[in-house]
Coordinates of C-alpha atoms in Angstrom, one line a residue:
Chain A
M1 CA -57.1 -37.3 109.2
L2 CA -58.2 -40.3 111.2
E3 CA -61.7 -41.7 110.6
I4 CA -62.9 -44.6 112.7
A5 CA -66.2 -46.1 111.8
D6 CA -68.4 -48.8 113.3
L7 CA -65.4 -50.3 115.1
E8 CA -66.1 -53.5 116.9
V9 CA -63.7 -55.5 119.0
A10 CA -64.5 -58.9 120.5
F11 CA -62.4 -61.6 122.2
E12 CA -62.8 -65.3 121.8
T13 CA -62.5 -66.6 125.3
R14 CA -63.3 -69.8 127.0
M15 CA -66.5 -68.1 128.3
G16 CA -67.4 -67.4 124.7
H17 CA -67.5 -64.4 122.5
V18 CA -67.0 -61.2 124.5
K19 CA -67.6 -57.8 122.9
V20 CA -65.5 -55.1 124.4
V21 CA -66.1 -52.3 121.9
S22 CA -69.2 -51.8 119.8
D23 CA -70.3 -49.2 117.2
F24 CA -67.4 -47.0 117.8
S25 CA -67.1 -44.1 115.4
L26 CA -64.8 -41.2 115.8
S27 CA -63.1 -38.7 113.5
V28 CA -60.1 -36.7 114.3
A29 CA -59.2 -33.7 112.2
R30 CA -55.7 -32.4 111.4
G31 CA -54.2 -30.7 114.4
E32 CA -57.1 -31.6 116.6
C33 CA -56.9 -33.2 120.0
V34 CA -59.7 -35.6 120.8
G35 CA -59.9 -36.9 124.4
I36 CA -61.5 -40.3 125.1
V37 CA -62.7 -40.7 128.6
G38 CA -64.3 -43.4 130.6
E39 CA -63.8 -45.8 133.5
S40 CA -61.2 -48.6 133.4
G41 CA -62.6 -51.4 131.2
A42 CA -64.8 -49.0 129.1
G43 CA -62.9 -50.2 126.0
K44 CA -60.9 -47.0 125.3
T45 CA -57.6 -48.7 125.1
Q46 CA -58.9 -51.7 123.2
A47 CA -60.5 -49.5 120.6
L48 CA -57.2 -47.7 119.9
L49 CA -55.0 -50.8 120.1
A50 CA -57.4 -52.3 117.4
V51 CA -56.7 -49.3 115.2
M52 CA -52.9 -49.9 115.7
G53 CA -53.3 -53.6 115.0
L54 CA -51.7 -54.3 118.5
L55 CA -54.4 -56.5 120.0
P56 CA -53.3 -59.9 121.1
R57 CA -54.2 -62.9 119.0
G58 CA -57.7 -64.1 119.5
A59 CA -59.1 -60.6 119.2
R60 CA -61.8 -60.1 116.5
V61 CA -61.9 -56.6 114.9
S62 CA -64.4 -55.3 112.4
G63 CA -65.3 -51.9 111.0
S64 CA -63.0 -49.4 109.5
A65 CA -60.2 -47.1 110.5
R66 CA -58.8 -44.8 107.8
L67 CA -55.7 -42.7 108.0
Q68 CA -56.0 -40.0 105.3
G69 CA -58.4 -42.3 103.4
E70 CA -56.2 -45.4 103.7
E71 CA -57.7 -48.3 105.5
L72 CA -55.6 -49.6 108.5
L73 CA -57.8 -52.5 109.6
G74 CA -57.4 -55.9 108.1
R75 CA -53.9 -55.3 106.9
G76 CA -51.3 -57.9 107.7
A77 CA -48.7 -56.9 110.2
G78 CA -46.2 -56.4 107.4
A79 CA -48.3 -53.8 105.6
L80 CA -49.3 -52.1 108.8
D81 CA -45.7 -51.7 109.8
E82 CA -45.4 -49.1 107.0
F83 CA -47.9 -46.9 108.9
R84 CA -47.0 -47.7 112.5
G85 CA -44.3 -45.5 113.9
A86 CA -44.2 -43.5 110.7
R87 CA -47.6 -41.9 110.1
I88 CA -49.5 -43.0 113.2
A89 CA -47.7 -43.5 116.5
M90 CA -48.7 -44.5 120.0
I91 CA -47.4 -43.9 123.5
F92 CA -48.3 -46.0 126.5
Q93 CA -49.2 -45.7 130.1
D94 CA -46.3 -47.1 131.9
P95 CA -43.0 -46.0 130.3
L96 CA -40.9 -48.3 132.4
T97 CA -42.4 -51.5 131.1
A98 CA -43.1 -50.0 127.7
L99 CA -39.4 -49.5 126.9
T100 CA -37.1 -52.4 126.1
P101 CA -35.0 -52.8 129.3
H102 CA -31.7 -53.9 127.6
M103 CA -31.5 -51.2 124.9
R104 CA -30.1 -47.8 125.3
V105 CA -32.8 -45.2 125.0
G106 CA -30.9 -43.5 122.1
D107 CA -31.0 -46.8 120.1
Q108 CA -34.7 -47.3 120.8
I109 CA -35.4 -43.9 119.3
A110 CA -32.9 -44.3 116.4
E111 CA -34.5 -47.6 115.6
V112 CA -37.6 -45.9 114.4
L113 CA -35.6 -43.7 112.0
V114 CA -33.5 -46.6 110.8
R115 CA -36.7 -48.5 110.0
H116 CA -38.8 -45.8 108.3
R117 CA -36.3 -43.2 107.2
R118 CA -33.6 -45.6 106.1
L119 CA -31.1 -43.7 108.2
S120 CA -27.9 -45.4 109.3
W121 CA -27.7 -46.1 113.0
S122 CA -25.2 -43.3 113.7
A123 CA -27.4 -40.8 111.8
G124 CA -30.3 -42.2 113.7
R125 CA -28.6 -41.6 117.0
E126 CA -27.7 -38.0 116.0
R127 CA -31.3 -37.4 115.2
A128 CA -32.3 -39.1 118.5
L129 CA -30.2 -36.5 120.3
E130 CA -32.1 -33.7 118.7
L131 CA -35.4 -35.4 119.6
L132 CA -34.4 -35.7 123.2
R133 CA -33.7 -32.0 123.2
A134 CA -37.0 -31.3 121.6
V135 CA -38.8 -33.1 124.4
H136 CA -36.8 -31.0 126.9
I137 CA -34.5 -33.7 128.3
A138 CA -31.6 -32.0 130.0
D139 CA -28.1 -33.5 129.5
A140 CA -29.4 -35.3 126.4
E141 CA -25.9 -36.6 125.3
R142 CA -25.6 -38.6 128.5
R143 CA -29.2 -39.8 128.5
L144 CA -28.9 -41.1 125.0
R145 CA -26.5 -43.7 126.2
Q146 CA -28.5 -44.7 129.3
Y147 CA -30.9 -47.6 129.8
P148 CA -34.5 -47.0 130.7
H149 CA -34.1 -48.1 134.3
E150 CA -31.5 -45.3 134.8
L151 CA -34.1 -42.6 134.0
S152 CA -36.9 -41.1 136.1
G153 CA -40.5 -41.8 135.2
G154 CA -41.0 -38.4 133.6
M155 CA -37.9 -38.8 131.5
R156 CA -39.0 -42.2 130.3
Q157 CA -42.3 -40.8 129.2
R158 CA -40.4 -38.0 127.3
V159 CA -38.3 -40.7 125.7
M160 CA -41.5 -42.5 124.6
I161 CA -42.8 -39.2 123.2
A162 CA -39.5 -38.6 121.4
M163 CA -39.7 -42.1 119.9
A164 CA -43.3 -41.5 118.8
L165 CA -42.4 -38.2 117.2
A166 CA -39.3 -39.4 115.4
C167 CA -40.9 -39.7 112.1
E168 CA -43.3 -36.8 112.6
P169 CA -46.5 -38.9 112.5
D170 CA -49.8 -37.4 111.4
V171 CA -51.6 -38.9 114.4
L172 CA -50.3 -39.6 117.9
I173 CA -52.3 -41.8 120.1
A174 CA -51.5 -41.3 123.8
D175 CA -52.9 -44.0 126.1
E176 CA -53.0 -42.6 129.6
P177 CA -49.7 -40.9 129.1
T178 CA -49.5 -39.4 132.6
T179 CA -51.2 -42.0 134.8
A180 CA -48.0 -43.5 136.0
L181 CA -46.4 -40.1 136.8
D182 CA -46.6 -37.8 139.8
V183 CA -48.6 -34.6 139.5
T184 CA -45.9 -32.1 138.7
V185 CA -44.4 -34.3 136.1
Q186 CA -47.9 -34.9 134.7
A187 CA -48.3 -31.2 134.1
Q188 CA -45.0 -31.0 132.3
I189 CA -45.8 -33.9 130.0
L190 CA -49.2 -32.5 129.2
A191 CA -47.6 -29.1 128.5
L192 CA -45.1 -30.9 126.2
L193 CA -47.9 -32.7 124.3
A194 CA -49.8 -29.4 123.9
E195 CA -46.7 -27.7 122.6
L196 CA -46.0 -30.5 120.1
K197 CA -49.6 -30.5 118.9
R198 CA -49.5 -26.7 118.4
T199 CA -46.1 -26.5 116.7
R200 CA -46.3 -29.6 114.5
G201 CA -50.0 -29.5 113.6
M202 CA -50.2 -33.1 114.8
S203 CA -53.5 -34.8 115.5
L204 CA -53.7 -36.2 119.0
V205 CA -55.9 -38.9 120.5
L206 CA -55.7 -38.8 124.2
V207 CA -57.1 -41.7 126.2
T208 CA -57.6 -40.9 129.9
H209 CA -59.9 -41.3 132.8
D210 CA -58.8 -37.9 134.1
L211 CA -61.2 -35.2 133.1
G212 CA -58.7 -32.6 134.3
V213 CA -56.3 -33.7 131.5
I214 CA -59.1 -33.4 129.0
A215 CA -60.0 -29.9 130.1
G216 CA -56.4 -28.8 129.6
L217 CA -55.7 -30.3 126.3
A218 CA -58.6 -31.6 124.3
D219 CA -60.6 -29.8 121.7
R220 CA -63.3 -32.5 121.6
V221 CA -64.3 -35.2 124.0
A222 CA -65.7 -38.7 123.5
V223 CA -67.1 -40.4 126.5
M224 CA -67.2 -44.2 126.5
Y225 CA -69.2 -46.6 128.7
A226 CA -69.2 -50.3 128.5
G227 CA -67.6 -50.4 125.1
R228 CA -69.8 -47.8 123.5
L229 CA -69.7 -44.0 122.9
V230 CA -72.3 -42.4 125.1
E231 CA -71.5 -38.7 124.5
Q232 CA -69.4 -36.7 122.2
G233 CA -68.9 -32.9 121.7
T234 CA -66.6 -30.0 122.2
A235 CA -64.5 -30.3 125.3
R236 CA -66.0 -27.0 126.5
A237 CA -69.6 -28.0 126.0
V238 CA -69.3 -31.5 127.4
L239 CA -67.4 -30.5 130.5
K240 CA -69.6 -27.5 131.2
A241 CA -73.0 -28.9 130.4
P242 CA -72.8 -32.7 130.0
R243 CA -75.9 -34.3 128.4
H244 CA -75.3 -37.9 129.5
P245 CA -75.9 -38.7 133.2
Y246 CA -72.8 -40.8 133.1
T247 CA -70.7 -37.8 132.0
R248 CA -72.3 -35.8 134.8
A249 CA -71.5 -38.5 137.3
L250 CA -67.8 -38.6 136.1
L251 CA -67.5 -34.9 136.5
D252 CA -69.1 -35.0 140.0
S253 CA -66.7 -37.7 141.1
M254 CA -63.7 -35.5 140.5
P255 CA -62.1 -33.8 143.5
R256 CA -62.4 -30.0 143.2
L257 CA -60.5 -27.2 144.7
D258 CA -63.5 -24.9 144.9
V259 CA -65.5 -27.3 147.1
P260 CA -64.5 -27.6 150.8
S261 CA -62.6 -30.8 151.3
S262 CA -65.0 -31.8 154.1
E263 CA -67.5 -32.5 151.4
P264 CA -67.3 -36.2 150.5
L265 CA -66.5 -37.1 146.9
R266 CA -69.5 -38.3 145.0
A267 CA -68.4 -41.7 143.7
I268 CA -70.5 -43.3 141.0
R269 CA -72.5 -46.0 142.7
G270 CA -72.2 -49.6 141.6
Q271 CA -69.6 -51.2 139.4
P272 CA -68.8 -50.9 135.7
P273 CA -70.8 -53.7 134.0
D274 CA -69.2 -57.0 133.1
P275 CA -68.8 -57.1 129.3
R276 CA -69.8 -60.7 129.3
A277 CA -73.2 -59.8 130.8
L278 CA -74.2 -56.3 129.8
P279 CA -77.5 -55.0 131.2
A280 CA -80.4 -54.8 128.7
G281 CA -81.4 -51.4 127.4
C282 CA -79.0 -48.7 128.3
A283 CA -75.9 -50.3 129.9
F284 CA -75.7 -47.5 132.4
H285 CA -79.3 -47.8 133.7
P286 CA -78.5 -49.8 136.9
R287 CA -76.3 -47.0 138.1
C288 CA -78.4 -44.1 136.7
D289 CA -80.6 -42.0 139.0
L290 CA -82.8 -41.0 136.1
A291 CA -83.4 -44.4 134.6
A292 CA -86.9 -45.0 133.4
D293 CA -88.7 -48.1 132.0
L294 CA -87.5 -47.3 128.5
C295 CA -83.9 -47.2 129.6
R296 CA -84.2 -50.8 130.9
S297 CA -85.6 -52.1 127.7
A298 CA -84.3 -50.2 124.7
R299 CA -80.7 -49.2 124.0
P300 CA -80.5 -45.5 123.2
R301 CA -78.9 -44.6 119.9
L302 CA -76.3 -41.9 119.5
R303 CA -78.2 -38.8 118.4
P304 CA -77.1 -35.3 117.6
T305 CA -77.8 -32.7 120.3
G306 CA -76.7 -29.2 119.7
D307 CA -73.1 -29.4 118.5
G308 CA -72.5 -32.9 119.9
M309 CA -74.0 -36.4 120.2
V310 CA -75.5 -38.2 123.1
A311 CA -76.8 -41.7 123.5
C312 CA -79.5 -41.3 126.2
H313 CA -83.2 -41.5 126.4
R314 CA -83.3 -38.8 129.0
P315 CA -80.4 -36.5 128.3
L316 CA -79.7 -33.8 130.9
G317 CA -80.4 -30.1 130.2
A318 CA -82.9 -31.0 127.5
A319 CA -85.1 -28.0 127.2
A320 CA -88.8 -28.8 127.2
G321 CA -89.9 -30.0 123.9
E322 CA -86.4 -30.3 122.5
E323 CA -85.3 -33.8 123.3
G324 CA -87.5 -35.5 125.8
P325 CA -87.7 -39.2 126.2
T326 CA -88.7 -40.8 123.0
S327 CA -92.1 -42.4 123.4
Chain B
M1 CA -16.8 -56.6 135.9
F2 CA -13.2 -57.9 135.9
R3 CA -12.8 -57.1 139.5
Y4 CA -16.1 -58.8 140.2
A5 CA -14.9 -61.9 138.5
V6 CA -11.6 -61.9 140.4
R7 CA -13.5 -61.4 143.7
R8 CA -15.9 -64.3 142.9
C9 CA -12.9 -66.6 142.0
V10 CA -11.3 -65.8 145.4
G11 CA -14.7 -66.4 147.0
M12 CA -14.8 -69.9 145.5
L13 CA -11.8 -71.0 147.6
P14 CA -13.7 -71.4 150.9
T15 CA -16.5 -73.3 149.0
L16 CA -13.9 -75.6 147.6
F17 CA -12.4 -76.1 151.0
V18 CA -15.7 -77.2 152.4
I19 CA -16.3 -79.5 149.5
V20 CA -12.8 -81.1 150.0
T21 CA -13.3 -81.5 153.7
L22 CA -16.8 -83.0 153.5
A23 CA -15.8 -85.3 150.7
F24 CA -12.6 -86.5 152.5
F25 CA -14.5 -87.6 155.6
V26 CA -17.6 -89.0 153.8
I27 CA -15.4 -91.3 151.7
R28 CA -13.8 -92.6 154.8
L29 CA -17.2 -93.4 156.3
A30 CA -17.8 -96.0 153.5
P31 CA -16.8 -99.5 154.7
G32 CA -13.7 -101.1 153.2
G33 CA -10.5 -99.6 152.1
P34 CA -8.3 -99.5 149.0
F35 CA -6.5 -102.7 149.9
D36 CA -9.5 -104.9 150.8
E37 CA -10.1 -107.3 148.0
E38 CA -11.9 -110.6 147.5
Q39 CA -8.5 -112.3 147.7
T40 CA -7.3 -111.0 151.1
L41 CA -3.8 -109.9 151.2
P42 CA -1.5 -111.3 153.9
P43 CA -1.9 -108.9 156.9
E44 CA 1.8 -108.0 156.8
V45 CA 1.6 -106.9 153.1
K46 CA -1.5 -104.9 153.8
A47 CA 0.1 -103.2 156.8
N48 CA 3.1 -102.3 154.7
L49 CA 1.0 -100.9 151.9
E50 CA -1.0 -98.8 154.3
A51 CA 2.1 -97.5 155.9
A52 CA 3.5 -96.6 152.5
Y53 CA 0.5 -94.5 151.7
G54 CA 0.2 -93.1 155.2
L55 CA -3.1 -94.8 155.8
D56 CA -2.0 -96.1 159.2
R57 CA -1.9 -92.5 160.6
P58 CA -4.8 -91.0 162.5
L59 CA -7.5 -89.6 160.2
H60 CA -7.0 -85.9 161.0
E61 CA -3.3 -86.3 160.2
Q62 CA -4.1 -87.9 156.8
Y63 CA -6.5 -85.0 156.2
L64 CA -3.9 -82.4 156.9
R65 CA -1.4 -84.1 154.7
Y66 CA -3.8 -84.3 151.9
V67 CA -4.8 -80.6 152.1
A68 CA -1.1 -79.6 152.4
G69 CA -0.5 -81.6 149.2
L70 CA -3.5 -79.9 147.4
L71 CA -2.1 -76.5 148.3
R72 CA 1.1 -77.4 146.5
G73 CA -1.0 -78.6 143.5
D74 CA -0.3 -82.3 144.3
F75 CA -3.4 -84.6 144.1
G76 CA -1.3 -87.4 145.6
P77 CA -0.7 -90.9 144.2
S78 CA -3.4 -93.2 143.0
F79 CA -3.8 -96.1 145.5
R80 CA -4.7 -98.6 142.9
M81 CA -3.0 -97.6 139.7
R82 CA 0.5 -98.2 140.5
D83 CA 3.2 -95.6 139.5
V84 CA 0.6 -93.0 138.3
G85 CA -0.2 -89.8 140.2
V86 CA -3.8 -88.6 140.3
S87 CA -2.6 -85.3 138.7
E88 CA -1.4 -87.3 135.7
L89 CA -4.6 -89.2 135.4
I90 CA -6.6 -86.0 135.4
A91 CA -4.3 -84.4 132.8
R92 CA -4.8 -87.4 130.6
G93 CA -8.5 -87.7 130.9
L94 CA -9.7 -84.1 131.3
P95 CA -9.2 -82.9 127.8
V96 CA -11.5 -85.6 126.5
S97 CA -14.1 -85.0 129.1
L98 CA -14.0 -81.2 128.7
T99 CA -14.3 -81.6 124.9
L100 CA -17.3 -83.8 125.4
G101 CA -19.0 -81.6 128.0
V102 CA -18.4 -78.3 126.3
S103 CA -19.5 -79.6 122.9
A104 CA -22.6 -81.0 124.4
L105 CA -23.4 -77.7 126.1
L106 CA -22.8 -75.7 122.9
L107 CA -24.9 -78.2 120.9
A108 CA -27.7 -77.8 123.5
L109 CA -27.7 -74.1 123.1
L110 CA -27.4 -74.1 119.3
V111 CA -30.2 -76.5 118.8
G112 CA -32.3 -75.9 121.9
I113 CA -32.7 -72.1 121.6
P114 CA -34.0 -72.1 117.9
L115 CA -36.3 -75.0 118.7
G116 CA -37.7 -73.1 121.7
V117 CA -38.1 -70.0 119.6
L118 CA -39.9 -71.9 116.9
A119 CA -42.3 -73.5 119.4
A120 CA -43.0 -70.2 121.1
L121 CA -43.8 -68.3 117.9
R122 CA -46.1 -71.1 116.8
E123 CA -47.7 -71.6 120.2
R124 CA -50.2 -74.5 120.2
S125 CA -49.4 -75.5 116.7
I126 CA -48.2 -78.9 115.6
T127 CA -44.6 -77.7 115.7
D128 CA -45.1 -76.6 119.3
H129 CA -46.7 -79.8 120.4
G130 CA -44.0 -81.8 118.5
V131 CA -41.2 -79.9 120.3
T132 CA -42.9 -80.4 123.7
L133 CA -43.5 -84.1 123.1
L134 CA -39.9 -84.8 121.9
S135 CA -38.4 -82.8 124.7
S136 CA -40.4 -84.8 127.3
L137 CA -39.0 -87.9 125.7
A138 CA -35.4 -86.6 125.6
I139 CA -35.6 -85.6 129.3
A140 CA -37.2 -88.9 130.3
L141 CA -34.7 -91.2 128.5
P142 CA -31.5 -91.8 130.5
A143 CA -28.2 -91.8 128.7
F144 CA -27.7 -95.5 129.2
V145 CA -30.8 -96.1 127.1
S146 CA -30.5 -93.3 124.5
G147 CA -26.7 -93.9 124.0
P148 CA -26.9 -97.6 123.0
L149 CA -30.0 -96.8 120.9
L150 CA -28.1 -94.2 119.0
A151 CA -25.1 -96.5 118.7
L152 CA -27.3 -99.2 117.3
V153 CA -28.9 -97.0 114.7
F154 CA -26.0 -94.9 113.5
G155 CA -23.2 -97.3 114.3
L156 CA -24.6 -100.6 113.4
Y157 CA -27.6 -100.2 111.0
L158 CA -26.5 -97.1 109.1
D159 CA -22.9 -97.7 109.8
V160 CA -21.9 -94.1 109.5
L161 CA -20.3 -93.5 112.8
P162 CA -18.1 -95.5 115.1
V163 CA -20.1 -97.3 117.8
A164 CA -17.5 -96.6 120.5
G165 CA -13.9 -95.9 121.2
W166 CA -11.6 -93.0 120.8
E167 CA -8.8 -91.9 118.6
S168 CA -7.4 -88.4 119.3
G169 CA -7.8 -86.0 116.5
Q170 CA -10.8 -87.9 115.2
P171 CA -14.0 -86.0 115.9
R172 CA -16.1 -88.8 114.4
Y173 CA -15.8 -90.6 117.7
L174 CA -17.2 -87.7 119.6
V175 CA -20.5 -87.3 117.6
L176 CA -22.6 -90.0 119.3
P177 CA -21.4 -89.3 122.8
V178 CA -21.9 -85.6 122.4
V179 CA -25.4 -86.1 121.0
T180 CA -26.3 -88.5 123.7
L181 CA -25.1 -86.2 126.4
A182 CA -26.8 -83.1 124.8
L183 CA -30.2 -84.6 124.2
P184 CA -31.7 -83.9 127.6
M185 CA -30.0 -80.5 127.7
I186 CA -31.4 -79.6 124.3
A187 CA -34.8 -80.5 125.6
Y188 CA -34.4 -78.3 128.7
V189 CA -33.1 -75.4 126.8
A190 CA -35.9 -75.6 124.3
R191 CA -38.5 -75.7 127.0
L192 CA -37.0 -72.8 128.9
T193 CA -36.7 -70.7 125.8
R194 CA -40.2 -71.5 124.7
G195 CA -41.8 -70.7 128.0
S196 CA -40.0 -67.4 128.6
L197 CA -40.3 -66.2 125.0
I198 CA -44.0 -66.7 125.1
E199 CA -44.1 -64.6 128.2
V200 CA -41.8 -61.9 126.9
M201 CA -43.8 -61.6 123.6
R202 CA -46.7 -60.4 125.8
A203 CA -44.6 -57.8 127.5
S204 CA -45.4 -54.1 127.1
F205 CA -42.1 -53.3 125.4
V206 CA -42.8 -55.8 122.7
R207 CA -46.0 -54.0 122.0
T208 CA -44.1 -50.7 121.8
A209 CA -41.7 -52.1 119.3
R210 CA -44.6 -53.3 117.2
A211 CA -46.2 -49.9 117.5
K212 CA -43.0 -48.4 116.1
G213 CA -43.5 -50.5 112.9
I214 CA -40.5 -52.7 113.5
P215 CA -40.9 -56.0 111.5
E216 CA -41.8 -59.0 113.6
S217 CA -38.5 -60.8 113.0
Q218 CA -36.6 -57.8 114.3
V219 CA -38.9 -57.4 117.2
I220 CA -38.0 -60.9 118.3
R221 CA -34.3 -60.6 117.6
R222 CA -33.7 -57.2 119.0
H223 CA -36.3 -56.8 121.7
A224 CA -37.6 -60.1 122.9
L225 CA -34.9 -62.7 122.6
R226 CA -32.4 -61.3 125.1
P227 CA -34.7 -61.1 128.1
A228 CA -36.2 -64.5 127.0
L229 CA -32.7 -66.1 127.3
L230 CA -32.2 -65.2 131.0
P231 CA -33.8 -68.4 132.3
V232 CA -31.6 -70.4 129.8
V233 CA -28.5 -68.7 131.3
S234 CA -29.6 -69.5 134.8
Y235 CA -29.8 -73.1 133.6
L236 CA -26.1 -73.1 132.5
G237 CA -24.9 -73.8 136.1
P238 CA -27.0 -76.9 136.6
A239 CA -26.4 -77.9 133.0
A240 CA -22.7 -77.9 133.6
A241 CA -23.2 -80.1 136.6
F242 CA -25.4 -82.3 134.5
A243 CA -22.8 -82.5 131.8
V244 CA -20.3 -83.7 134.4
T245 CA -22.6 -86.4 135.9
G246 CA -23.9 -87.3 132.5
S247 CA -20.4 -87.8 131.2
L248 CA -19.8 -90.6 133.7
V249 CA -22.5 -92.6 132.0
V250 CA -21.7 -91.5 128.5
E251 CA -18.0 -92.2 128.7
T252 CA -18.7 -95.7 130.0
V253 CA -21.3 -96.4 127.3
F254 CA -19.0 -95.2 124.5
G255 CA -15.7 -96.3 126.0
L256 CA -14.1 -92.8 126.0
P257 CA -10.9 -92.3 128.0
G258 CA -12.2 -89.3 129.9
T259 CA -12.2 -88.6 133.6
G260 CA -15.8 -89.8 134.3
R261 CA -14.8 -93.4 134.6
Y262 CA -12.1 -92.5 137.1
L263 CA -14.7 -91.3 139.5
V264 CA -16.7 -94.5 139.2
Q265 CA -13.7 -96.8 139.3
G266 CA -12.2 -94.8 142.1
A267 CA -15.3 -95.0 144.1
I268 CA -15.7 -98.8 143.6
N269 CA -12.0 -99.4 144.4
R270 CA -12.0 -97.0 147.4
D271 CA -9.2 -95.2 145.6
Y272 CA -9.5 -92.3 148.0
T273 CA -7.1 -89.9 146.3
L274 CA -8.5 -90.5 142.9
V275 CA -12.0 -89.8 144.0
M276 CA -10.9 -86.7 145.9
G277 CA -9.1 -85.4 142.8
M278 CA -12.1 -85.9 140.7
I279 CA -14.3 -84.2 143.2
V280 CA -12.0 -81.2 143.3
V281 CA -11.9 -80.9 139.6
Y282 CA -15.7 -81.3 139.1
G283 CA -16.4 -79.0 142.0
S284 CA -14.2 -76.2 140.5
L285 CA -15.8 -76.7 137.1
T286 CA -19.3 -76.3 138.5
L287 CA -18.4 -73.2 140.4
L288 CA -16.7 -71.7 137.4
C289 CA -19.8 -72.4 135.2
N290 CA -22.0 -70.7 137.8
L291 CA -19.7 -67.6 137.7
L292 CA -19.8 -67.7 133.9
A293 CA -23.7 -67.8 134.0
D294 CA -23.7 -64.8 136.4
L295 CA -21.4 -62.8 134.1
I296 CA -23.6 -63.6 131.0
Y297 CA -26.6 -62.6 133.0
G298 CA -25.2 -59.2 133.5
W299 CA -24.4 -58.8 129.8
L300 CA -28.0 -59.8 128.8
D301 CA -29.6 -57.5 131.4
P302 CA -28.0 -54.1 132.1
R303 CA -30.1 -53.8 135.2
V304 CA -27.9 -56.4 136.9
R305 CA -25.2 -54.7 139.0
Y306 CA -22.0 -56.3 140.0
E307 CA -21.2 -55.3 143.5

């Protein structure tokens, strides 16, 4: 459905050319949910904004991103507009700032249909009403005529989702869709996404730093660190038996219910690296307990392991003889 | 919103009262009086004149009489223009001044906003730098320089427009004064629009609109422009005040029979009632423009509540 290959994103800044995403390849099958995890600044959002053609001016994008075989990158904004909102849609982190403050939410939803389905505004609003009901907004007739600031955070995110679903896109990209919401609302929104994915056979790309979200929704997981993919595999395998020490550390840093709360959280030591000055070798080695000489000098390639991929010289759980450090 | 507007109008009365009171006493602080001239009048004549206009009474009594007159809608007689009341002078000059001021404001919006949008969309291009440069020039040039320059070029060299003067029903006479008055306002409006549109175009909701596949021209018109115009609306109040003060100079330069020159003449001649009348009129206009700006603000941004 969506095939991203060798994606690279760089920004021209006063400090020079800064690469924020390198060698990023990912494929998402029909009806599949792929989660992309990593710390802030790992390049998750940048990679997907690049696919949508939404990066600010000054960004340099190369590589390829195909939607059902059709290349998205390198198209002018005009040609891309035929895809965006119709066949590939995106929802954003903070639904208050992501909705236009002076437009009624019904009109913001109808707008997509007027644009892509050539509906009249009144037909668009009628359809918007159905969409609001589909994302379980109570009292939808009234909400339709309200402005974003009159809705709660959860309702705003439902509006965002309704907007993204309006044209029944093949792929929905959700960039931290629940980060700005409180926990109970988070669960409702995730349940809604799961339901839509199941009932509509839509592919879902879910960007998050919350592994709990991944566990609940994703079929496969891609872990990003410092602009690169470091591990990829089925959600079950990656969460249960991570191969990359960074994934392990991410999992360990999560608060857990089955561990006494007196036990301190294990934060990952150090800071995410500055993309302007990445460490040599494996970008994670300064924070890795297992780092060896090789890790400091040579960058590990993404290699297949079992049913996934990992970019590590010393992957965890490698049985003797299977995948030891390459000499 | 109607109730809000009515309440605001009522709220203007105390403000106006303060303006009237301050102005009344400040004018009297200035040395000299309406009947002091180079050629001194015989003391008896002067005493008679002052008695006729009530200027021989104590100051607080004069003040009370003036305020009482105002409440009846009477601006009093002009001290210097014999046989003409201030109300009549205002009625004669205000239509010209209002036409000038309102046209200049409209021109500023009609030209300034598109210029600002153009500059913002081509940030750091030649167009952008050109707009910035020209607007700095327009803001820096005072009307008594730009007015005669325009008159020279369009009135004398090109001979397409009258240099000065006024004939009612002849809009040709208004063109140069309106442009002169509007130039700095166009520049301000263009700069404000440019700056805020550049900022709004980086907003998250603009990105959402693009993600929906909305063509860029509609993204700007439907999503970005309204919030970008908020600073321009805030500028309307000060702009109105500028149109008023600017009209003093422009009306003098182009010899228009507006009210601006009354304020200047009145101040020079110590024509107390005339100056007071102009202050009341200009004060009310400025307050009204501020109210108008607040109402437009609410229309542009539904988050604004009138309470």
